[in-house]
Short mmCIF file of C-alpha atoms and ligand atoms in Angstrom, two decimals:
data_model
loop_
_atom_site.label_atom_id
_atom_site.label_comp_id
_atom_site.label_asym_id
_atom_site.label_seq_id
_atom_site.Cartn_x
_atom_site.Cartn_y
_atom_site.Cartn_z
CA UNK A 672 12.31 -22.13 0.10
CA UNK A 673 13.17 -24.66 2.65
CA UNK A 674 10.77 -26.89 4.59
CA UNK A 675 11.55 -29.00 7.62
CA UNK A 676 9.35 -31.27 9.60
CA UNK A 677 10.04 -34.20 11.88
CA UNK A 678 13.57 -34.38 13.31
CA UNK A 679 14.06 -36.85 16.06
CA UNK A 680 17.57 -36.19 17.27
CA UNK A 681 19.32 -33.26 18.91
CA UNK A 682 22.38 -33.33 16.67
CA UNK A 683 20.17 -33.38 13.53
CA UNK A 684 18.24 -30.42 14.83
CA UNK A 685 21.37 -28.47 15.69
CA UNK A 686 22.70 -29.14 12.20
CA UNK A 687 19.42 -27.89 10.71
CA UNK A 688 19.72 -24.66 12.69
CA UNK A 689 23.29 -24.23 11.44
CA UNK A 690 22.33 -24.88 7.81
CA UNK A 691 19.34 -22.50 7.89
CA UNK A 692 21.48 -19.76 9.45
CA UNK A 693 24.12 -20.24 6.75
CA UNK A 694 21.60 -20.39 3.91
CA UNK A 695 19.91 -17.21 5.14
CA UNK A 696 23.26 -15.46 5.14
CA UNK A 697 23.76 -16.33 1.48
CA UNK A 698 20.15 -15.74 0.54
CA UNK A 699 18.25 -13.36 2.85
CA UNK A 700 15.10 -13.98 0.76
CA UNK A 701 15.06 -17.65 1.68
CA UNK A 702 11.77 -18.64 3.26
CA UNK A 703 12.15 -21.27 5.89
CA UNK A 704 9.00 -23.09 6.94
CA UNK A 705 8.82 -24.96 10.17
CA UNK A 706 5.90 -27.26 9.98
CA UNK A 707 4.52 -29.37 12.77
CA UNK A 708 7.15 -31.40 14.46
CA UNK A 709 6.00 -32.58 17.71
CA UNK A 710 2.74 -34.28 18.20
CA UNK A 711 -0.68 -35.15 16.93
CA UNK A 712 -3.76 -36.08 18.92
CA UNK A 713 -1.65 -35.60 22.05
CA UNK A 714 0.80 -38.23 20.83
CA UNK A 715 4.35 -36.91 21.01
CA UNK A 716 6.56 -37.95 18.09
CA UNK A 717 9.87 -36.48 19.18
CA UNK A 718 11.82 -36.81 22.44
CA UNK A 719 10.59 -34.30 25.02
CA UNK A 720 14.07 -32.92 25.59
CA UNK A 721 14.10 -31.53 22.04
CA UNK A 722 11.29 -29.10 22.84
CA UNK A 723 13.56 -26.29 24.16
CA UNK A 724 15.67 -26.56 21.02
CA UNK A 725 12.61 -26.38 18.77
CA UNK A 726 11.13 -23.53 20.80
CA UNK A 727 14.23 -21.38 21.32
CA UNK A 728 16.42 -22.11 18.30
CA UNK A 729 14.47 -23.61 15.42
CA UNK A 730 11.24 -21.58 15.61
CA UNK A 731 12.97 -18.16 15.81
CA UNK A 732 14.73 -19.05 12.55
CA UNK A 733 11.44 -19.80 10.79
CA UNK A 734 9.50 -17.42 8.56
CA UNK A 735 6.35 -19.54 8.64
CA UNK A 736 5.18 -22.03 11.28
CA UNK A 737 2.09 -24.23 11.10
CA UNK A 738 1.67 -25.89 14.49
CA UNK A 739 -1.51 -27.64 15.50
CA UNK A 740 -3.13 -26.55 18.77
CA UNK A 741 -1.07 -28.88 20.95
CA UNK A 742 2.22 -27.82 19.33
CA UNK A 743 1.28 -24.13 19.56
CA UNK A 744 0.72 -24.65 23.29
CA UNK A 745 4.07 -26.39 23.70
CA UNK A 746 5.95 -23.75 21.73
CA UNK A 747 4.35 -20.77 23.47
CA UNK A 748 3.83 -22.22 26.93
CA UNK A 749 0.23 -20.95 26.73
CA UNK A 750 -2.65 -23.32 27.23
CA UNK A 751 -5.20 -22.70 24.44
CA UNK A 752 -8.80 -22.91 25.65
CA UNK A 753 -10.37 -20.12 23.64
CA UNK A 754 -9.60 -17.65 20.86
CA UNK A 755 -8.03 -15.18 23.22
CA UNK A 756 -5.53 -17.84 24.32
CA UNK A 757 -4.88 -18.73 20.68
CA UNK A 758 -4.11 -15.09 19.91
CA UNK A 759 -1.72 -14.95 22.86
CA UNK A 760 0.07 -18.07 21.63
CA UNK A 761 0.25 -16.63 18.10
CA UNK A 762 1.59 -13.35 19.49
CA UNK A 763 4.22 -15.24 21.42
CA UNK A 764 5.38 -16.97 18.23
CA UNK A 765 5.40 -13.65 16.33
CA UNK A 766 7.57 -12.12 19.04
CA UNK A 767 10.02 -14.95 18.44
CA UNK A 768 10.36 -13.45 14.95
CA UNK A 769 8.01 -15.69 12.94
CA UNK A 770 6.22 -13.72 10.21
CA UNK A 771 3.36 -16.12 9.45
CA UNK A 772 1.80 -18.22 12.20
CA UNK A 773 -0.96 -20.65 11.28
CA UNK A 774 -2.61 -22.86 13.85
CA UNK A 775 -3.62 -25.69 11.53
CA UNK A 776 -6.37 -27.08 13.77
CA UNK A 777 -7.93 -26.51 17.16
CA UNK A 778 -11.00 -27.49 19.14
CA UNK A 779 -11.82 -23.96 20.32
CA UNK A 780 -14.58 -23.40 17.77
CA UNK A 781 -18.19 -24.43 18.15
CA UNK A 782 -18.91 -27.98 19.38
CA UNK A 783 -18.02 -30.50 16.67
CA UNK A 784 -16.08 -27.94 14.63
CA UNK A 785 -12.40 -27.37 13.94
CA UNK A 786 -11.06 -23.83 14.00
CA UNK A 787 -7.92 -22.70 12.20
CA UNK A 788 -6.21 -19.34 12.54
CA UNK A 789 -3.71 -17.66 10.23
CA UNK A 790 -1.83 -14.56 11.34
CA UNK A 791 0.78 -12.35 9.73
CA UNK A 792 3.05 -9.81 11.37
CA UNK A 793 4.36 -7.01 9.21
CA UNK A 794 5.95 -3.86 10.63
CA UNK A 795 4.26 -4.48 13.96
CA UNK A 796 0.81 -4.83 12.37
CA UNK A 797 -1.07 -8.09 12.91
CA UNK A 798 -3.62 -9.51 10.48
CA UNK A 799 -5.37 -12.62 11.72
CA UNK A 800 -7.96 -14.71 9.84
CA UNK A 801 -10.01 -17.66 10.99
CA UNK A 802 -11.91 -20.45 9.29
CA UNK A 803 -14.22 -22.84 11.07
CA UNK A 804 -15.57 -26.08 9.59
CA UNK A 805 -17.06 -29.38 10.76
CA UNK A 806 -14.64 -31.95 12.10
CA UNK A 807 -15.01 -35.26 10.29
CA UNK A 808 -14.97 -38.50 12.17
CA UNK A 809 -11.58 -40.05 11.50
CA UNK A 810 -7.87 -39.85 12.18
CA UNK A 811 -5.84 -38.83 9.18
CA UNK A 812 -2.09 -39.07 8.76
CA UNK A 813 -0.17 -36.56 6.70
CA UNK A 814 -2.77 -33.78 6.93
CA UNK A 815 -0.33 -31.44 8.66
CA UNK A 816 2.22 -31.99 5.90
CA UNK A 817 -0.33 -31.44 3.16
CA UNK A 818 -1.63 -28.32 4.92
CA UNK A 819 1.87 -26.80 5.14
CA UNK A 820 2.71 -27.71 1.53
CA UNK A 821 -0.48 -26.15 0.12
CA UNK A 822 -0.16 -23.04 2.27
CA UNK A 823 3.43 -22.46 1.24
CA UNK A 824 2.60 -23.01 -2.43
CA UNK A 825 -0.25 -20.50 -2.36
CA UNK A 826 1.65 -17.92 -0.30
CA UNK A 827 4.36 -18.12 -2.92
CA UNK A 828 1.85 -17.74 -5.75
CA UNK A 829 -0.59 -15.15 -4.45
CA UNK A 830 1.32 -13.43 -1.65
CA UNK A 831 -1.99 -13.00 0.22
CA UNK A 832 -2.37 -14.89 3.46
CA UNK A 833 -6.18 -14.76 3.24
CA UNK A 834 -6.23 -16.21 -0.26
CA UNK A 835 -3.59 -18.86 0.56
CA UNK A 836 -5.44 -19.82 3.74
CA UNK A 837 -8.82 -20.20 1.97
CA UNK A 838 -7.36 -22.25 -0.89
CA UNK A 839 -5.44 -24.47 1.53
CA UNK A 840 -8.56 -25.20 3.58
CA UNK A 841 -10.56 -25.92 0.46
CA UNK A 842 -7.99 -28.46 -0.76
CA UNK A 843 -7.72 -30.06 2.68
CA UNK A 844 -11.44 -30.60 3.03
CA UNK A 845 -11.80 -32.00 -0.49
CA UNK A 846 -8.95 -34.46 0.10
CA UNK A 847 -10.23 -35.48 3.51
CA UNK A 848 -13.82 -36.01 2.36
CA UNK A 849 -12.65 -38.08 -0.61
CA UNK A 850 -10.37 -40.10 1.69
CA UNK A 851 -13.10 -40.77 4.25
CA UNK A 852 -15.70 -41.76 1.65
CA UNK A 853 -13.25 -44.15 0.04
CA UNK A 854 -12.13 -45.59 3.40
CA UNK A 855 -15.74 -46.21 4.48
CA UNK A 856 -16.44 -47.94 1.17
CA UNK A 857 -13.41 -50.20 1.69
CA UNK A 858 -14.26 -50.93 5.32
CA UNK A 859 -17.86 -51.82 4.59
CA UNK A 860 -21.01 -50.64 6.40
CA UNK A 861 -20.69 -50.34 10.17
CA UNK A 862 -16.92 -51.04 10.19
CA UNK A 863 -14.24 -48.61 11.26
CA UNK A 864 -11.69 -48.04 8.47
CA UNK A 865 -8.15 -49.21 9.20
CA UNK A 866 -5.25 -46.71 9.12
CA UNK A 867 -4.18 -48.19 5.77
CA UNK A 868 -7.66 -47.59 4.34
CA UNK A 869 -7.45 -44.01 5.59
CA UNK A 870 -4.41 -43.20 3.49
CA UNK A 871 -4.93 -39.75 1.99
CA UNK A 872 -6.32 -39.85 -1.57
CA UNK A 873 -3.71 -37.42 -2.86
CA UNK A 874 -3.30 -38.60 -6.44
CA UNK A 875 -7.06 -38.77 -6.88
CA UNK A 876 -7.27 -35.20 -5.57
CA UNK A 877 -4.84 -33.68 -8.07
CA UNK A 878 -7.36 -31.21 -9.47
CA UNK A 879 -8.48 -30.12 -5.98
CA UNK A 880 -4.84 -29.41 -5.13
CA UNK A 881 -4.18 -27.49 -8.34
CA UNK A 882 -7.53 -25.68 -8.53
CA UNK A 883 -9.14 -25.46 -5.10
CA UNK A 884 -12.86 -24.72 -5.13
CA UNK A 885 -13.99 -21.36 -3.78
CA UNK A 886 -15.65 -22.99 -0.75
CA UNK A 887 -14.13 -21.28 2.28
CA UNK A 888 -14.12 -17.62 3.18
CA UNK A 889 -11.70 -16.59 5.91
CA UNK A 890 -13.03 -14.08 8.43
CA UNK A 891 -10.83 -11.32 9.72
CA UNK A 892 -10.48 -11.96 13.42
CA UNK A 893 -11.79 -8.75 14.95
CA UNK A 894 -11.18 -9.93 18.47
CA UNK A 895 -8.41 -7.85 19.91
CA UNK A 896 -5.92 -9.19 22.37
CA UNK A 897 -7.08 -9.02 25.96
CA UNK A 898 -5.24 -6.73 28.36
CA UNK A 899 -3.30 -9.65 29.79
CA UNK A 900 -2.19 -10.72 26.34
CA UNK A 901 -1.18 -7.16 25.55
CA UNK A 902 0.80 -7.04 28.77
CA UNK A 903 2.37 -10.34 27.86
CA UNK A 904 3.26 -9.05 24.40
CA UNK A 905 4.64 -5.85 25.95
CA UNK A 906 6.73 -7.92 28.33
CA UNK A 907 8.12 -9.90 25.43
CA UNK A 908 8.90 -6.66 23.67
CA UNK A 909 10.60 -5.33 26.79
CA UNK A 910 12.58 -8.56 26.99
CA UNK A 911 13.58 -8.13 23.39
CA UNK A 912 14.61 -4.54 24.03
CA UNK A 913 16.57 -5.49 27.11
CA UNK A 914 18.24 -8.15 24.98
CA UNK A 915 19.16 -5.36 22.60
CA UNK A 916 20.56 -3.23 25.44
CA UNK A 917 22.57 -6.17 26.71
CA UNK A 918 23.95 -6.69 23.26
CA UNK A 919 24.99 -3.06 23.10
CA UNK A 920 26.44 -2.90 26.56
CA UNK A 921 28.29 -6.13 25.99
CA UNK A 922 29.85 -4.62 22.86
CA UNK A 923 30.27 -1.29 24.72
CA UNK A 924 28.09 0.46 22.17
CA UNK A 925 25.32 2.92 22.81
CA UNK A 926 24.28 3.44 19.22
CA UNK A 927 24.44 1.06 16.31
CA UNK A 928 23.81 2.16 12.75
CA UNK A 929 23.25 -0.86 10.57
CA UNK A 930 22.92 -1.31 6.84
CA UNK A 931 21.79 -4.65 5.43
CA UNK A 932 22.17 -6.20 8.87
CA UNK A 933 25.82 -5.11 9.11
CA UNK A 934 26.98 -2.51 11.60
CA UNK A 935 28.44 0.37 9.69
CA UNK A 936 29.00 2.75 12.57
CA UNK A 937 28.82 2.73 16.32
CA UNK A 938 29.47 5.09 19.23
CA UNK A 939 30.58 4.08 22.67
CA UNK A 940 29.13 5.60 25.84
CA UNK A 941 32.47 7.37 26.41
CA UNK A 942 32.40 8.96 22.96
CA UNK A 943 28.88 10.27 23.36
CA UNK A 944 29.67 11.61 26.87
CA UNK A 945 32.78 13.44 25.52
CA UNK A 946 30.71 15.01 22.77
CA UNK A 947 28.15 16.26 25.31
CA UNK A 948 30.85 17.71 27.61
CA UNK A 949 32.46 19.52 24.67
CA UNK A 950 29.17 21.04 23.55
CA UNK A 951 28.52 22.13 27.15
CA UNK A 952 31.99 23.72 27.46
CA UNK A 953 31.54 25.61 24.18
CA UNK A 954 28.11 26.88 25.25
CA UNK A 955 29.34 28.00 28.70
CA UNK A 956 32.45 29.69 27.21
CA UNK A 957 30.41 31.53 24.67
CA UNK A 958 27.92 32.69 27.34
CA UNK A 959 30.88 33.89 29.45
CA UNK A 960 32.26 35.84 26.46
CA UNK A 961 28.99 37.63 25.92
CA UNK A 962 28.72 38.40 29.63
CA UNK A 963 32.28 39.74 29.90
CA UNK A 964 31.82 41.81 26.73
CA UNK A 965 28.73 43.40 28.18
CA UNK A 966 30.27 44.02 31.62
CA UNK A 967 33.76 45.16 30.66
CA UNK A 968 33.40 46.79 27.25
CA UNK A 969 36.15 44.44 25.96
CA UNK A 970 35.73 42.67 22.64
CA UNK A 971 36.06 38.91 22.52
CA UNK A 972 37.37 37.51 19.25
CA UNK A 973 38.07 34.08 17.87
CA UNK A 974 41.73 33.81 16.86
CA UNK A 975 42.00 30.32 15.56
CA UNK A 976 39.99 27.20 14.90
CA UNK A 977 40.68 23.80 16.27
CA UNK A 978 39.39 20.70 14.60
CA UNK A 979 38.16 18.14 17.04
CA UNK A 980 38.51 14.68 15.71
CA UNK A 981 36.42 11.90 17.05
CA UNK A 982 37.18 8.58 15.52
CA UNK A 983 33.79 7.08 14.86
CA UNK A 984 31.60 10.12 15.43
CA UNK A 985 31.41 12.53 12.55
CA UNK A 986 34.28 15.00 12.66
CA UNK A 987 33.14 18.06 14.55
CA UNK A 988 34.57 21.50 14.39
CA UNK A 989 34.63 23.93 17.32
CA UNK A 990 35.99 27.41 17.82
CA UNK A 991 38.50 28.12 20.59
CA UNK A 992 38.00 31.65 21.71
CA UNK A 993 40.01 33.97 23.93
CA UNK A 994 39.79 37.50 25.15
CA UNK A 995 41.78 40.29 23.56
CA UNK A 996 42.11 43.66 24.99
CA UNK A 997 41.09 46.32 22.50
CA UNK A 998 41.54 49.88 23.28
N1 LIG B 1347 -10.92 -34.82 11.48
C1 LIG B 1347 -10.80 -33.84 10.60
N2 LIG B 1347 -11.88 -33.27 10.05
C2 LIG B 1347 -11.77 -32.27 9.16
N3 LIG B 1347 -10.61 -31.79 8.75
C3 LIG B 1347 -9.48 -32.29 9.26
C4 LIG B 1347 -9.49 -33.35 10.20
N4 LIG B 1347 -8.23 -33.66 10.53
C5 LIG B 1347 -7.45 -32.85 9.83
N5 LIG B 1347 -8.19 -32.00 9.06
C6 LIG B 1347 -7.68 -31.00 8.11
O1 LIG B 1347 -6.28 -31.08 8.06
C7 LIG B 1347 -5.69 -29.83 8.45
C8 LIG B 1347 -4.46 -30.09 9.26
O2 LIG B 1347 -4.85 -30.92 10.30
P1 LIG B 1347 -4.08 -31.03 11.68
O3 LIG B 1347 -4.85 -31.99 12.51
O4 LIG B 1347 -3.83 -29.70 12.23
O5 LIG B 1347 -2.73 -31.65 11.20
P2 LIG B 1347 -1.52 -32.12 12.08
O6 LIG B 1347 -2.03 -32.35 13.47
O7 LIG B 1347 -1.10 -33.34 11.36
O8 LIG B 1347 -0.51 -31.03 12.02
C9 LIG B 1347 -6.78 -29.08 9.17
O9 LIG B 1347 -6.66 -27.68 8.96
C10 LIG B 1347 -8.03 -29.60 8.52
O10 LIG B 1347 -8.30 -28.86 7.37
C1 LIG B 1348 7.15 -39.69 12.07
C2 LIG B 1348 5.99 -39.04 11.39
N1 LIG B 1348 4.76 -39.56 11.56
C3 LIG B 1348 3.69 -38.97 10.98
C4 LIG B 1348 3.83 -37.84 10.18
C5 LIG B 1348 2.60 -37.24 9.58
O1 LIG B 1348 2.23 -36.17 10.36
P1 LIG B 1348 0.83 -35.40 10.16
O2 LIG B 1348 -0.26 -36.38 10.14
O3 LIG B 1348 0.78 -34.55 11.38
O4 LIG B 1348 0.96 -34.61 8.92
C6 LIG B 1348 5.08 -37.29 10.00
C7 LIG B 1348 5.23 -36.09 9.20
O5 LIG B 1348 6.09 -35.27 9.38
C8 LIG B 1348 6.21 -37.90 10.60
O6 LIG B 1348 7.42 -37.39 10.43
#
């Protein structure tokens, strides 16, 4: 497993992409998690010009991403104002190839609440859960990191997104409540805690991290994608398919047969066309034979066989036939 978060420079990011690609080649089971990277509370950590690199190179390499609402908007280009928008943004990230998309926080729930969404994509099937809870009054640092770490740990242990999501939320809320209570005690009545006083009470929350309480139940999101989102998803799919066609036409291949990601056989357009013409010629010749036999009383016989070799198509065998005059 491999987790990356904040990277502030283009060359670092490019190197990360290179390393992940290499590591995945050696170990296809490697899980690469892209956690939040960009911003919090509308504050942007990384240079704006890195966004295209994150969006187009880094995210497609990731198995799991855990953006907050603002980052999900930036990565998908979709402004998230309600659950339908959130589903569109999630769909967009899935179509980039990400298997698990979790929006770690958003303000699209009920007034005063935070809403989180966790979605998986397996064989084209989407499973999306949501959990809503009250937003506490305070700015916390490191919550995105803790969220991603807990989620990854539980996905690894239980292999169920629902279970991992519920346990993660339970830990988060325990840690945050403990942190806020402690910070308010330190600050004194009526005072706003300082950022230092708001430092997450991680060590004190060891048991809540190891054994989360059974406090949160994730609801299956029964809301289906709106027509526009479906169209958008279909467009992405079409784009993907056209990308596939381009790849084939650029390699001159019509058909690729792959095993373990490696092309084991391929046919060019020319090869497939030749095969079709040959089949057509054989069918027409044989129909002519039958017709001439019927009309003339002659007998058509096959005198020899010719083996037609076609380099990358399977070897095919066809009969060359001619007419013999029998008394
Ligand atoms: N103000 C808050 N009130 C309640 N929970 C919070 C609050 N801020 C963060 N959290 C918890 O932390 C998790 C991650 O928070 P988020 O704000 O998405 O992190 P980041 O923006 O750092 O990626 C949320 O799912 C939530 O459980
Ligand atoms: C520069 C920087 N600031 C703050 C954070 C903490 O981020 P968050 O509060 O979103 O977990 C990180 C974590 O990656 C970071 O790299």
